[in-house]
Short mmCIF file of C-alpha atoms and ligand atoms in Angstrom, two decimals:
data_model
loop_
_atom_site.label_atom_id
_atom_site.label_comp_id
_atom_site.label_asym_id
_atom_site.label_seq_id
_atom_site.Cartn_x
_atom_site.Cartn_y
_atom_site.Cartn_z
CA MET C 1 -10.13 -44.52 -8.05
CA SER C 2 -12.94 -44.42 -10.91
CA ASP C 3 -12.30 -43.33 -14.14
CA CYS C 4 -14.07 -40.14 -13.40
CA LEU C 5 -12.54 -39.34 -10.94
CA LYS C 6 -8.70 -39.94 -12.49
CA ARG C 7 -9.76 -37.63 -15.89
CA PHE C 8 -9.67 -34.34 -12.50
CA ALA C 9 -6.96 -35.86 -10.77
CA SER C 10 -5.12 -32.84 -9.13
CA SER C 11 -6.44 -30.80 -11.25
CA LEU C 12 -8.81 -27.85 -11.39
CA VAL C 13 -13.02 -27.84 -11.87
CA VAL C 14 -14.58 -24.56 -12.57
CA SER C 15 -17.85 -24.67 -10.55
CA CYS C 16 -20.18 -22.68 -12.98
CA GLN C 17 -23.16 -21.54 -10.36
CA PRO C 18 -24.47 -17.81 -12.39
CA VAL C 19 -25.04 -15.10 -9.79
CA PRO C 20 -28.96 -16.23 -8.81
CA GLU C 21 -31.32 -14.07 -10.95
CA GLY C 22 -28.24 -12.32 -11.90
CA PRO C 23 -27.80 -11.36 -15.83
CA LEU C 24 -25.92 -13.91 -16.39
CA ASP C 25 -27.99 -16.76 -14.70
CA HIS C 26 -29.29 -18.71 -17.54
CA PRO C 27 -28.38 -22.19 -19.04
CA ASP C 28 -27.00 -20.68 -22.01
CA GLN C 29 -24.33 -18.60 -20.04
CA VAL C 30 -23.43 -21.06 -17.83
CA VAL C 31 -22.84 -23.28 -21.20
CA GLY C 32 -20.32 -20.90 -22.34
CA PHE C 33 -18.58 -20.81 -18.98
CA ALA C 34 -18.36 -24.15 -19.31
CA LEU C 35 -16.98 -24.41 -22.06
CA ALA C 36 -14.46 -21.71 -21.59
CA ALA C 37 -13.73 -23.40 -18.48
CA LEU C 38 -12.98 -26.31 -20.05
CA ALA C 39 -11.14 -24.70 -22.98
CA SER C 40 -8.64 -23.48 -20.75
CA GLY C 41 -7.12 -25.86 -18.49
CA GLY C 42 -10.46 -26.52 -16.45
CA ARG C 43 -10.86 -30.71 -16.01
CA GLY C 44 -14.06 -31.27 -14.53
CA LEU C 45 -16.79 -29.20 -14.05
CA ARG C 46 -19.36 -28.45 -11.37
CA ILE C 47 -22.78 -27.12 -12.48
CA GLU C 48 -25.94 -26.91 -10.20
CA GLY C 49 -28.94 -27.16 -10.96
CA ILE C 50 -31.86 -29.54 -13.81
CA ALA C 51 -31.55 -27.03 -16.36
CA ASN C 52 -28.15 -26.08 -16.08
CA LEU C 53 -26.81 -29.89 -16.32
CA LYS C 54 -28.60 -30.72 -19.03
CA ALA C 55 -27.75 -27.63 -21.69
CA VAL C 56 -24.11 -28.63 -20.42
CA ARG C 57 -24.10 -32.21 -20.39
CA ALA C 58 -25.54 -31.62 -24.28
CA ALA C 59 -22.13 -29.19 -25.08
CA THR C 60 -19.40 -31.90 -23.31
CA ASP C 61 -19.04 -35.32 -22.25
CA ALA C 62 -16.02 -33.90 -19.71
CA PRO C 63 -16.85 -34.75 -15.59
CA ILE C 64 -19.86 -33.16 -14.04
CA ILE C 65 -20.35 -32.80 -10.36
CA GLY C 66 -24.00 -31.70 -10.59
CA LEU C 67 -26.32 -30.64 -7.19
CA ILE C 68 -29.69 -28.60 -7.22
CA LYS C 69 -29.62 -26.22 -4.23
CA ARG C 70 -32.61 -25.70 -2.11
CA ASP C 71 -33.82 -23.32 0.12
CA LEU C 72 -35.94 -24.94 2.85
CA ASP C 73 -37.85 -23.51 6.19
CA SER C 74 -37.73 -26.62 8.10
CA SER C 75 -34.16 -27.23 7.64
CA PRO C 76 -30.76 -25.31 6.59
CA ILE C 77 -29.77 -28.09 4.25
CA ARG C 78 -29.71 -26.23 0.58
CA ILE C 79 -27.21 -28.49 -1.55
CA THR C 80 -29.36 -31.42 -2.42
CA PRO C 81 -31.35 -32.31 0.14
CA PHE C 82 -33.83 -34.69 -1.85
CA LEU C 83 -33.59 -38.22 -3.25
CA GLU C 84 -35.99 -36.92 -5.90
CA ASP C 85 -32.81 -34.16 -6.49
CA ILE C 86 -30.64 -37.59 -6.72
CA ALA C 87 -32.97 -38.79 -9.53
CA ALA C 88 -33.20 -35.53 -11.16
CA LEU C 89 -29.13 -35.04 -11.03
CA ALA C 90 -28.49 -38.70 -12.86
CA GLU C 91 -31.74 -38.28 -15.13
CA ALA C 92 -29.83 -34.90 -16.63
CA GLY C 93 -26.02 -36.64 -16.57
CA ALA C 94 -24.77 -35.45 -13.71
CA ASP C 95 -21.27 -38.57 -13.17
CA ILE C 96 -21.39 -37.86 -9.85
CA ILE C 97 -24.01 -36.12 -7.65
CA ALA C 98 -23.00 -33.34 -4.19
CA PHE C 99 -24.87 -33.75 -1.60
CA ASP C 100 -24.84 -31.34 1.55
CA ALA C 101 -23.05 -34.51 4.01
CA THR C 102 -22.99 -31.75 7.00
CA ASP C 103 -24.36 -32.47 10.88
CA ARG C 104 -27.53 -30.38 10.59
CA VAL C 105 -31.19 -30.67 10.91
CA ARG C 106 -31.80 -32.23 7.49
CA PRO C 107 -35.15 -33.75 5.81
CA ILE C 108 -33.37 -37.00 4.41
CA ALA C 109 -29.89 -38.44 6.06
CA VAL C 110 -26.85 -38.79 4.98
CA ALA C 111 -26.85 -42.51 4.88
CA GLU C 112 -29.71 -42.54 2.77
CA LEU C 113 -28.07 -39.65 0.27
CA CYS C 114 -24.87 -41.64 -0.52
CA LYS C 115 -26.98 -44.97 -1.07
CA ALA C 116 -29.17 -43.08 -3.31
CA VAL C 117 -26.44 -42.09 -5.68
CA HIS C 118 -24.84 -45.31 -5.77
CA ALA C 119 -28.13 -46.97 -7.12
CA HIS C 120 -28.27 -44.86 -9.25
CA GLY C 121 -24.97 -45.87 -10.71
CA LYS C 122 -23.19 -42.39 -9.97
CA LEU C 123 -20.21 -41.00 -7.97
CA ALA C 124 -21.24 -39.54 -4.20
CA MET C 125 -19.79 -36.06 -3.19
CA ALA C 126 -19.64 -35.26 1.04
CA ASP C 127 -20.24 -31.80 1.25
CA ILE C 128 -18.91 -31.75 5.03
CA SER C 129 -18.05 -28.51 7.00
CA ASN C 130 -15.68 -30.30 9.70
CA ILE C 131 -13.52 -33.54 10.23
CA ASP C 132 -15.81 -34.66 12.38
CA GLU C 133 -18.22 -34.71 9.17
CA ALA C 134 -15.27 -35.93 6.62
CA LYS C 135 -15.48 -39.06 8.47
CA ALA C 136 -18.68 -39.83 9.27
CA ALA C 137 -19.09 -39.69 5.43
CA VAL C 138 -16.11 -41.58 4.55
CA ALA C 139 -17.72 -44.01 6.97
CA LEU C 140 -20.58 -45.01 4.82
CA GLY C 141 -19.18 -45.04 1.64
CA VAL C 142 -19.02 -42.30 -0.13
CA ASP C 143 -16.69 -41.49 -3.34
CA VAL C 144 -15.22 -38.16 -3.13
CA VAL C 145 -15.45 -35.68 0.29
CA GLY C 146 -15.06 -32.06 -0.37
CA THR C 147 -14.25 -29.39 1.90
CA THR C 148 -17.42 -26.60 0.25
CA MET C 149 -19.22 -26.01 3.25
CA SER C 150 -16.64 -24.76 5.83
CA GLY C 151 -17.22 -21.76 7.46
CA TYR C 152 -21.21 -22.08 5.80
CA THR C 153 -22.56 -23.44 8.97
CA GLY C 154 -22.71 -20.09 11.21
CA GLY C 155 -20.04 -18.08 12.81
CA PRO C 156 -18.49 -15.18 10.79
CA GLU C 157 -17.55 -16.40 7.44
CA PRO C 158 -14.15 -16.53 6.84
CA SER C 159 -12.48 -14.92 4.21
CA ASP C 160 -9.41 -17.86 3.45
CA PRO C 161 -9.75 -21.15 2.45
CA ASP C 162 -9.59 -24.28 5.43
CA PHE C 163 -6.79 -25.12 4.15
CA ALA C 164 -6.58 -27.25 8.03
CA LEU C 165 -9.77 -29.21 7.34
CA LEU C 166 -8.04 -29.99 3.41
CA ALA C 167 -5.11 -31.02 5.11
CA ALA C 168 -7.09 -33.24 7.67
CA ALA C 169 -9.52 -34.77 5.75
CA VAL C 170 -6.91 -36.03 2.96
CA ARG C 171 -5.59 -38.05 5.78
CA LEU C 172 -8.42 -40.34 5.78
CA GLY C 173 -7.42 -41.85 2.38
CA ARG C 174 -10.76 -40.82 0.01
CA PRO C 175 -10.11 -38.13 -2.36
CA VAL C 176 -10.67 -34.77 -1.03
CA ILE C 177 -11.47 -32.11 -3.05
CA ALA C 178 -10.81 -28.68 -2.11
CA GLU C 179 -13.76 -26.12 -2.55
CA GLY C 180 -14.41 -22.49 -0.94
CA ARG C 181 -13.19 -19.21 -1.21
CA ILE C 182 -10.14 -20.46 -3.55
CA ARG C 183 -9.56 -17.08 -5.07
CA VAL C 184 -6.06 -16.88 -6.19
CA PRO C 185 -4.37 -19.47 -7.97
CA GLU C 186 -1.68 -19.56 -5.31
CA GLN C 187 -4.05 -21.32 -2.71
CA ALA C 188 -5.47 -23.50 -5.31
CA ALA C 189 -1.77 -24.69 -6.34
CA GLU C 190 -1.46 -25.47 -2.04
CA ALA C 191 -4.24 -27.21 -1.98
CA ILE C 192 -2.63 -29.64 -3.98
CA ARG C 193 0.42 -29.36 -3.10
CA LEU C 194 -1.80 -30.27 0.08
CA GLY C 195 -2.95 -33.28 -1.75
CA ALA C 196 -6.31 -32.37 -2.39
CA HIS C 197 -7.00 -34.54 -5.59
CA GLY C 198 -9.10 -31.28 -7.25
CA VAL C 199 -9.48 -27.53 -6.34
CA VAL C 200 -13.28 -26.73 -7.49
CA VAL C 201 -12.88 -22.81 -8.26
CA GLY C 202 -16.31 -20.95 -8.68
CA SER C 203 -16.49 -17.13 -7.95
CA ALA C 204 -13.31 -16.25 -8.59
CA ILE C 205 -13.77 -17.46 -12.34
CA THR C 206 -17.48 -17.71 -13.58
CA ARG C 207 -19.10 -14.91 -10.76
CA PRO C 208 -18.28 -11.64 -12.66
CA GLU C 209 -20.52 -9.81 -10.36
CA HIS C 210 -18.20 -11.01 -7.03
CA ILE C 211 -15.14 -10.39 -9.34
CA THR C 212 -16.14 -6.52 -9.98
CA HIS C 213 -16.73 -5.41 -6.07
CA TRP C 214 -14.16 -6.98 -4.90
CA PHE C 215 -11.91 -4.75 -7.03
CA ALA C 216 -14.47 -1.92 -6.53
CA ASP C 217 -14.16 -2.59 -2.92
CA ALA C 218 -11.01 -2.41 -2.70
CA ILE C 219 -10.69 0.73 -4.49
CA ALA C 220 -12.73 2.44 -2.89
CA ALA C 221 -10.64 1.27 0.99
CA ALA C 222 -7.80 3.38 -1.32
CA ARG C 223 -9.53 6.20 -2.06
CA ALA C 224 -10.76 6.62 1.35
CA ALA C 225 -7.47 6.05 2.86
CA SER C 226 -6.12 8.87 1.03
CA SER C 227 -8.96 11.31 0.59
CA GLN C 228 -8.07 11.01 4.63
CA PRO C 229 -5.61 14.07 5.55
CA THR C 230 -2.39 12.64 6.87
CA LEU C 231 -0.92 14.48 9.50
CA ALA C 232 2.77 15.83 8.68
CA PHE C 233 5.42 17.94 10.59
CA ASP C 234 8.59 19.53 9.86
CA LEU C 235 11.86 20.57 12.32
CA GLY C 236 13.61 22.46 12.04
CA GLY C 237 16.78 24.28 13.84
CA THR C 238 14.34 27.56 13.32
CA LYS C 239 11.34 26.53 13.30
CA THR C 240 8.60 23.48 14.13
CA LEU C 241 5.68 23.01 11.49
CA VAL C 242 2.96 20.53 12.11
CA ALA C 243 0.06 20.86 9.46
CA LEU C 244 -3.18 18.43 8.12
CA VAL C 245 -2.41 17.38 4.46
CA ALA C 246 -4.61 16.09 2.06
CA GLY C 247 -2.88 15.24 -1.21
CA GLU C 248 -0.75 18.28 -2.14
CA ARG C 249 -2.65 21.05 -0.56
CA VAL C 250 -2.70 22.47 3.47
CA ILE C 251 -5.33 22.20 5.03
CA GLU C 252 -4.53 23.73 8.51
CA VAL C 253 -1.50 24.76 9.68
CA SER C 254 0.72 25.25 13.01
CA GLU C 255 3.71 26.90 13.61
CA ARG C 256 6.15 27.43 16.28
CA THR C 257 9.35 28.13 16.79
CA THR C 258 12.19 25.07 17.36
CA ASP C 259 13.34 26.15 21.13
CA ARG C 260 17.32 25.15 20.50
CA HIS C 261 17.95 24.69 24.14
CA LEU C 262 15.36 22.47 24.55
CA ASP C 263 15.80 18.03 23.75
CA PRO C 264 14.23 15.56 21.65
CA ASP C 265 11.40 14.66 24.20
CA ALA C 266 10.70 18.15 24.52
CA TRP C 267 10.30 18.67 20.72
CA CYS C 268 8.55 15.93 20.51
CA ASP C 269 6.18 17.16 23.44
CA ALA C 270 5.58 20.51 20.72
CA ILE C 271 4.71 19.04 17.63
CA ALA C 272 2.10 16.28 19.93
CA GLU C 273 0.71 19.87 21.42
CA LEU C 274 0.41 21.68 17.99
CA ALA C 275 -1.26 18.49 16.85
CA ALA C 276 -3.63 17.64 19.53
CA PRO C 277 -6.80 19.99 18.43
CA TRP C 278 -6.58 17.22 15.07
CA LYS C 279 -6.78 14.31 16.75
CA GLY C 280 -8.93 11.69 14.82
CA ARG C 281 -8.91 13.96 10.97
CA TYR C 282 -5.65 12.16 9.76
CA GLY C 283 -4.86 8.89 8.48
CA ALA C 284 -1.54 8.45 8.22
CA ILE C 285 1.34 10.28 10.34
CA GLY C 286 4.73 11.84 8.08
CA GLY C 287 7.59 13.50 9.42
CA ALA C 288 10.82 15.93 8.32
CA VAL C 289 13.57 16.43 10.43
CA THR C 290 17.00 18.44 10.40
CA GLY C 291 19.68 15.32 10.41
CA VAL C 292 20.18 12.54 9.26
CA VAL C 293 17.33 9.35 9.22
CA ASN C 294 17.82 5.60 9.89
CA GLY C 295 15.22 3.17 10.42
CA GLY C 296 13.35 5.68 12.16
CA ARG C 297 15.91 6.51 14.49
CA TRP C 298 17.45 10.73 13.98
CA SER C 299 20.63 11.80 14.37
CA ALA C 300 22.35 14.92 13.82
CA LEU C 301 24.31 15.54 10.63
CA ASN C 302 25.88 19.22 12.49
CA PRO C 303 24.25 19.33 16.18
CA GLY C 304 24.76 23.35 14.88
CA THR C 305 21.58 23.15 13.21
CA LEU C 306 19.71 21.14 16.16
CA PRO C 307 21.96 19.06 18.73
CA VAL C 308 20.46 15.66 18.67
CA SER C 309 22.16 12.99 20.22
CA THR C 310 22.90 10.23 17.59
CA GLY C 311 19.91 7.92 17.63
CA TYR C 312 17.13 8.99 19.14
CA PRO C 313 14.38 6.65 18.39
CA LEU C 314 12.17 9.81 16.69
CA ALA C 315 9.57 7.95 15.65
CA ASP C 316 8.83 5.57 18.19
CA ALA C 317 8.36 8.52 20.87
CA LEU C 318 5.62 9.96 18.14
CA ALA C 319 4.29 7.38 17.53
CA SER C 320 3.26 6.94 21.89
CA ARG C 321 2.39 10.47 21.62
CA LEU C 322 0.28 10.19 18.69
CA GLY C 323 -0.50 6.80 19.22
CA GLN C 324 -0.26 5.74 15.77
CA PRO C 325 3.23 5.12 13.52
CA VAL C 326 5.14 7.88 12.02
CA THR C 327 6.68 7.60 8.65
CA LEU C 328 9.98 9.59 9.25
CA HIS C 329 12.36 11.22 6.56
CA ASN C 330 14.38 14.23 6.60
CA ASP C 331 13.53 17.19 6.04
CA ALA C 332 15.39 18.14 2.86
CA GLN C 333 14.89 14.50 1.18
CA ALA C 334 11.23 15.20 1.83
CA ALA C 335 10.47 18.44 0.62
CA ALA C 336 12.34 16.80 -2.41
CA TRP C 337 9.96 14.51 -2.94
CA GLY C 338 7.33 17.16 -2.72
CA GLU C 339 8.32 19.09 -4.95
CA TYR C 340 8.91 16.10 -7.34
CA ARG C 341 5.15 14.88 -7.19
CA PHE C 342 3.55 18.23 -6.46
CA GLY C 343 6.44 20.97 -7.71
CA ALA C 344 8.72 22.29 -9.04
CA GLY C 345 9.30 19.17 -10.74
CA ALA C 346 6.28 18.09 -11.84
CA GLY C 347 7.40 14.32 -12.02
CA ARG C 348 11.09 15.60 -13.39
CA ASP C 349 14.07 14.02 -11.87
CA LEU C 350 15.11 17.13 -9.54
CA LEU C 351 17.95 17.84 -6.42
CA PHE C 352 15.78 20.56 -3.83
CA ILE C 353 18.53 21.77 -1.92
CA THR C 354 17.46 24.22 1.01
CA VAL C 355 19.21 27.03 2.24
CA SER C 356 17.32 27.55 5.57
CA THR C 357 19.36 27.38 9.26
CA GLY C 358 21.53 24.82 8.11
CA ILE C 359 21.74 23.46 3.65
CA GLY C 360 19.75 20.62 3.32
CA GLY C 361 19.45 18.78 0.19
CA GLY C 362 17.08 16.08 -1.40
CA ALA C 363 17.57 13.93 -4.53
CA VAL C 364 14.99 12.12 -6.86
CA ILE C 365 16.51 10.31 -9.52
CA ASP C 366 14.73 8.06 -11.90
CA GLY C 367 11.58 8.69 -9.44
CA LYS C 368 13.18 7.51 -6.41
CA LEU C 369 13.97 9.54 -3.16
CA LEU C 370 17.73 8.67 -2.47
CA THR C 371 17.54 7.82 1.37
CA GLY C 372 19.82 7.63 4.40
CA ARG C 373 22.71 10.49 3.53
CA GLY C 374 21.88 10.31 0.01
CA GLY C 375 22.06 14.00 -1.26
CA VAL C 376 22.56 15.99 2.05
CA ALA C 377 24.17 18.41 0.52
CA GLY C 378 24.91 20.53 3.28
CA SER C 379 27.32 18.30 4.99
CA VAL C 380 29.57 17.99 2.11
CA GLY C 381 32.85 20.24 2.41
CA LEU C 382 34.30 22.58 -0.03
CA VAL C 383 37.81 21.67 -0.41
CA GLN C 384 38.84 25.63 -1.00
CA GLU C 385 37.66 26.70 1.82
CA SER C 386 38.53 24.87 4.99
CA THR C 387 38.82 21.05 4.47
CA GLY C 388 36.55 19.80 6.33
CA VAL C 389 34.00 23.07 6.80
CA PRO C 390 30.42 21.85 5.71
CA ILE C 391 29.73 24.49 3.36
CA GLU C 392 26.44 24.89 5.69
CA THR C 393 28.50 26.79 8.13
CA LEU C 394 30.01 28.40 4.84
CA ALA C 395 26.41 29.47 3.42
CA SER C 396 23.07 28.88 5.50
CA GLY C 397 21.31 30.92 8.15
CA ARG C 398 22.69 31.04 10.58
CA PHE C 399 25.95 31.66 8.42
CA LEU C 400 23.94 35.07 7.38
CA ALA C 401 23.85 36.35 11.39
CA ASP C 402 27.68 34.77 12.40
CA ALA C 403 28.64 36.73 9.27
CA ALA C 404 26.69 39.96 10.03
CA ALA C 405 27.39 39.94 13.41
CA ALA C 406 31.55 39.92 13.00
CA LEU C 407 30.94 42.88 11.03
CA GLY C 408 29.65 44.69 14.12
CA HIS C 409 25.71 44.03 12.72
CA PRO C 410 24.62 41.89 15.39
CA VAL C 411 20.86 40.68 13.35
CA ASP C 412 18.77 37.85 11.90
CA ALA C 413 18.97 36.42 8.38
CA PRO C 414 16.09 38.73 7.73
CA ALA C 415 17.84 41.43 8.57
CA VAL C 416 20.39 40.43 5.91
CA PHE C 417 18.39 40.46 3.39
CA ALA C 418 16.08 44.42 4.33
CA ALA C 419 20.17 45.98 4.45
CA ALA C 420 21.21 44.29 1.07
CA ALA C 421 17.82 45.87 -0.19
CA HIS C 422 18.59 49.09 1.29
CA GLY C 423 22.16 48.18 -1.05
CA GLU C 424 24.54 48.38 1.94
CA ALA C 425 27.80 47.29 0.93
CA TRP C 426 28.04 44.79 4.53
CA ALA C 427 24.81 42.52 4.16
CA CYS C 428 25.59 42.58 0.13
CA ALA C 429 28.75 41.03 1.07
CA VAL C 430 27.58 39.02 3.12
CA LEU C 431 24.81 37.27 0.68
CA ASP C 432 27.64 37.29 -1.96
CA ARG C 433 29.74 34.61 0.28
CA SER C 434 26.47 32.38 0.48
CA VAL C 435 25.87 32.96 -2.49
CA ASP C 436 29.20 32.56 -3.84
CA VAL C 437 29.03 28.78 -1.56
CA VAL C 438 25.78 27.29 -3.02
CA ALA C 439 26.27 28.15 -6.64
CA ARG C 440 29.11 25.73 -6.48
CA LEU C 441 27.60 23.32 -4.61
CA PHE C 442 24.55 23.63 -7.52
CA GLN C 443 27.24 23.51 -9.98
CA ASN C 444 28.56 20.50 -8.99
CA LEU C 445 25.82 18.32 -8.44
CA GLN C 446 24.44 19.31 -11.83
CA LEU C 447 27.45 17.28 -13.37
CA LEU C 448 27.52 14.49 -10.41
CA PHE C 449 23.38 13.74 -11.16
CA ASP C 450 21.97 16.35 -13.50
CA PRO C 451 18.89 16.35 -12.64
CA ALA C 452 16.31 17.80 -14.90
CA VAL C 453 15.40 20.87 -12.69
CA MET C 454 17.15 21.62 -9.69
CA VAL C 455 14.59 22.99 -6.94
CA LEU C 456 15.60 26.09 -4.29
CA GLY C 457 13.63 25.78 -1.09
CA GLY C 458 14.41 27.79 2.68
CA GLY C 459 13.43 30.51 4.36
CA VAL C 460 17.35 31.59 2.88
CA GLY C 461 16.30 30.48 -0.07
CA LEU C 462 13.31 31.56 -1.31
CA ALA C 463 14.32 35.03 0.29
CA ASP C 464 13.64 38.22 -1.46
CA GLY C 465 16.49 37.72 -4.37
CA TYR C 466 18.34 35.23 -3.40
CA ARG C 467 17.29 32.55 -6.03
CA GLU C 468 18.45 36.04 -8.63
CA ARG C 469 21.47 36.26 -7.02
CA LEU C 470 22.72 32.93 -7.36
CA GLU C 471 21.84 32.77 -10.93
CA ALA C 472 23.31 35.58 -11.43
CA ARG C 473 26.54 34.04 -9.91
CA LEU C 474 25.78 30.94 -12.54
CA ALA C 475 25.37 33.15 -15.59
CA HIS C 476 28.87 32.44 -16.64
CA LEU C 477 28.42 28.67 -17.31
CA SER C 478 28.13 27.43 -20.81
CA PRO C 479 24.20 26.18 -21.15
CA HIS C 480 25.57 22.45 -21.06
CA LEU C 481 26.55 23.12 -17.31
CA LYS C 482 23.77 25.45 -16.65
CA PRO C 483 21.82 24.23 -13.30
CA GLU C 484 18.31 24.99 -14.49
CA ILE C 485 16.64 26.57 -11.45
CA ARG C 486 13.74 27.03 -9.92
CA ALA C 487 11.96 28.45 -6.95
CA ALA C 488 9.99 25.44 -4.73
CA ALA C 489 6.30 25.77 -5.61
CA LEU C 490 5.47 24.80 -2.32
CA GLY C 491 7.23 27.40 -0.34
CA LYS C 492 7.63 25.71 3.30
CA SER C 493 5.06 23.41 2.83
CA ALA C 494 7.29 21.81 0.96
CA GLY C 495 8.31 19.50 3.13
CA VAL C 496 5.23 18.25 4.97
CA ILE C 497 3.92 17.75 1.58
CA GLY C 498 6.36 15.50 0.88
CA ALA C 499 6.07 13.92 4.56
CA ALA C 500 2.50 13.86 4.33
CA ASP C 501 2.83 11.86 0.71
CA LEU C 502 5.27 9.60 1.86
CA ALA C 503 3.03 8.36 5.25
CA ARG C 504 0.97 7.53 2.71
CA ARG C 505 2.23 5.28 0.64
CA THR C 506 3.18 2.63 2.92
CA LEU C 507 -0.72 2.49 4.42
P1 ADP O 601 14.22 25.73 9.21
O1 ADP O 601 15.48 25.70 9.38
O2 ADP O 601 13.53 25.89 10.89
O3 ADP O 601 13.42 24.51 8.66
P2 ADP O 601 13.76 27.87 7.46
O4 ADP O 601 13.45 27.07 6.13
O5 ADP O 601 12.51 29.01 8.01
O6 ADP O 601 13.52 26.65 8.76
O7 ADP O 601 15.08 28.82 8.02
C1 ADP O 601 15.19 29.57 9.01
C2 ADP O 601 16.39 29.99 8.31
O8 ADP O 601 15.42 31.15 7.37
C3 ADP O 601 16.39 31.53 9.10
O9 ADP O 601 18.16 31.38 9.76
C4 ADP O 601 15.68 32.62 9.46
O10 ADP O 601 16.39 33.58 9.67
C5 ADP O 601 15.98 32.30 7.74
N1 ADP O 601 15.15 33.07 7.85
C6 ADP O 601 13.45 32.91 7.19
N2 ADP O 601 12.56 33.67 6.90
C7 ADP O 601 13.90 34.47 5.85
C8 ADP O 601 13.44 35.71 5.49
N3 ADP O 601 12.00 36.06 5.19
N4 ADP O 601 14.33 36.50 4.46
C9 ADP O 601 15.50 35.83 5.31
N5 ADP O 601 15.96 34.83 5.49
C10 ADP O 601 14.49 34.39 6.90
#
């Protein structure tokens, strides 16, 4: 192997070819790129054009692969098509002269180009696009083969390097330089592992215009994805909410009573029906449901809230109806996330407690949403009351209705609130029983997790006067035990807004 090739064995070669006619297309800039590359681990250079080559040669004695690019009417060959080009490159100081060695219509045969390079005492580099061209070039006696032309002889341009060609060419036993679409260090390393003699990197180092485009395009794509609304649903024991959500805004919403006597398949049908008018208007789908969610499967925590069989494949059932993947979370966890991102939490750690048909909870600690059973507070048992009875049985919207009925007032939760507002003793007593239980929950959770804020949501939690009663019940606590309680700033939309944001994050 020649001394010149040895100087960049298993090393980086930097191609310093500015975008033609661009603001950096000047020999002074090319010299700058070349010296910067050599000062930073580059061991060789690839330089196009006589003026650039002369300028760089005057600045360094590092190995240089020289070439001339031409746009010919009569041939697709662009890299060093003529014998005069070879002479000029040799005279300007190239150590290695690269030429297109693809099997296409050309002004001068590859054999003649190779012979001319050798006649000038230089090394011949054949830029090929496939293994047959590589074999032909090796047979002609070229000193080094480059994978440069792979992907550039017709058809759509690939985005990745052609490592299959590299590996095949290496087996021919002649030094092979990996070149073409090597954009990240891992690809350069892979080329070396595959046996490349050297790795040429061009655009990713010396074309800021291309690099800027890569970043700008990625940002634009992310912007487009995040500006497209997200479809979100919140399936609770009382109501089913379906919404189109953009960021923290609900653009459109439909609501329907959840028919507790039906089954998960029917509830999925209802969601699909409510979402049907928005087909094509959303980029992702997120859902929030009462109960436990694990890997897209849904199980009831309390069949009294909604009777779901264990492990119902809800994400799949909805994805097949809506034609897109569905990201699922527990409803209170989704709401906790919504309030953390856009609502009462304002980015501070929080616990969210919903007092609704049942009682649910969600926690965001150190910026992370607890999933699975994490923070699902409604099923916490209260030892003082009756061992094993979940607190939601003793405090939720269903409790209010049941307790009212037991006192001879068969009404729903809103009617209990209305009666309490009129000072009816039975209603105030029922509400206070619920508030007592929820107050203990808040006090205990504050000490267990110490969130910056505890957010109260749900049809009952947000109903007139409930939070005030709760705060009054906790007023006796010393300041270091007392939670800071806020009403859900996103109201009953907390679940869909949180579920939508969580779904967008999976894109
Ligand atoms: P889901 O449990 O389906 O998520 P909600 O958060 O609306 O639905 O909670 C439903 C419970 O809240 C029911 O028990 C309902 O009676 C009660 N509720 C809903 N709205 C009010 C209101 N304005 N005042 C009092 N209770 C309400």
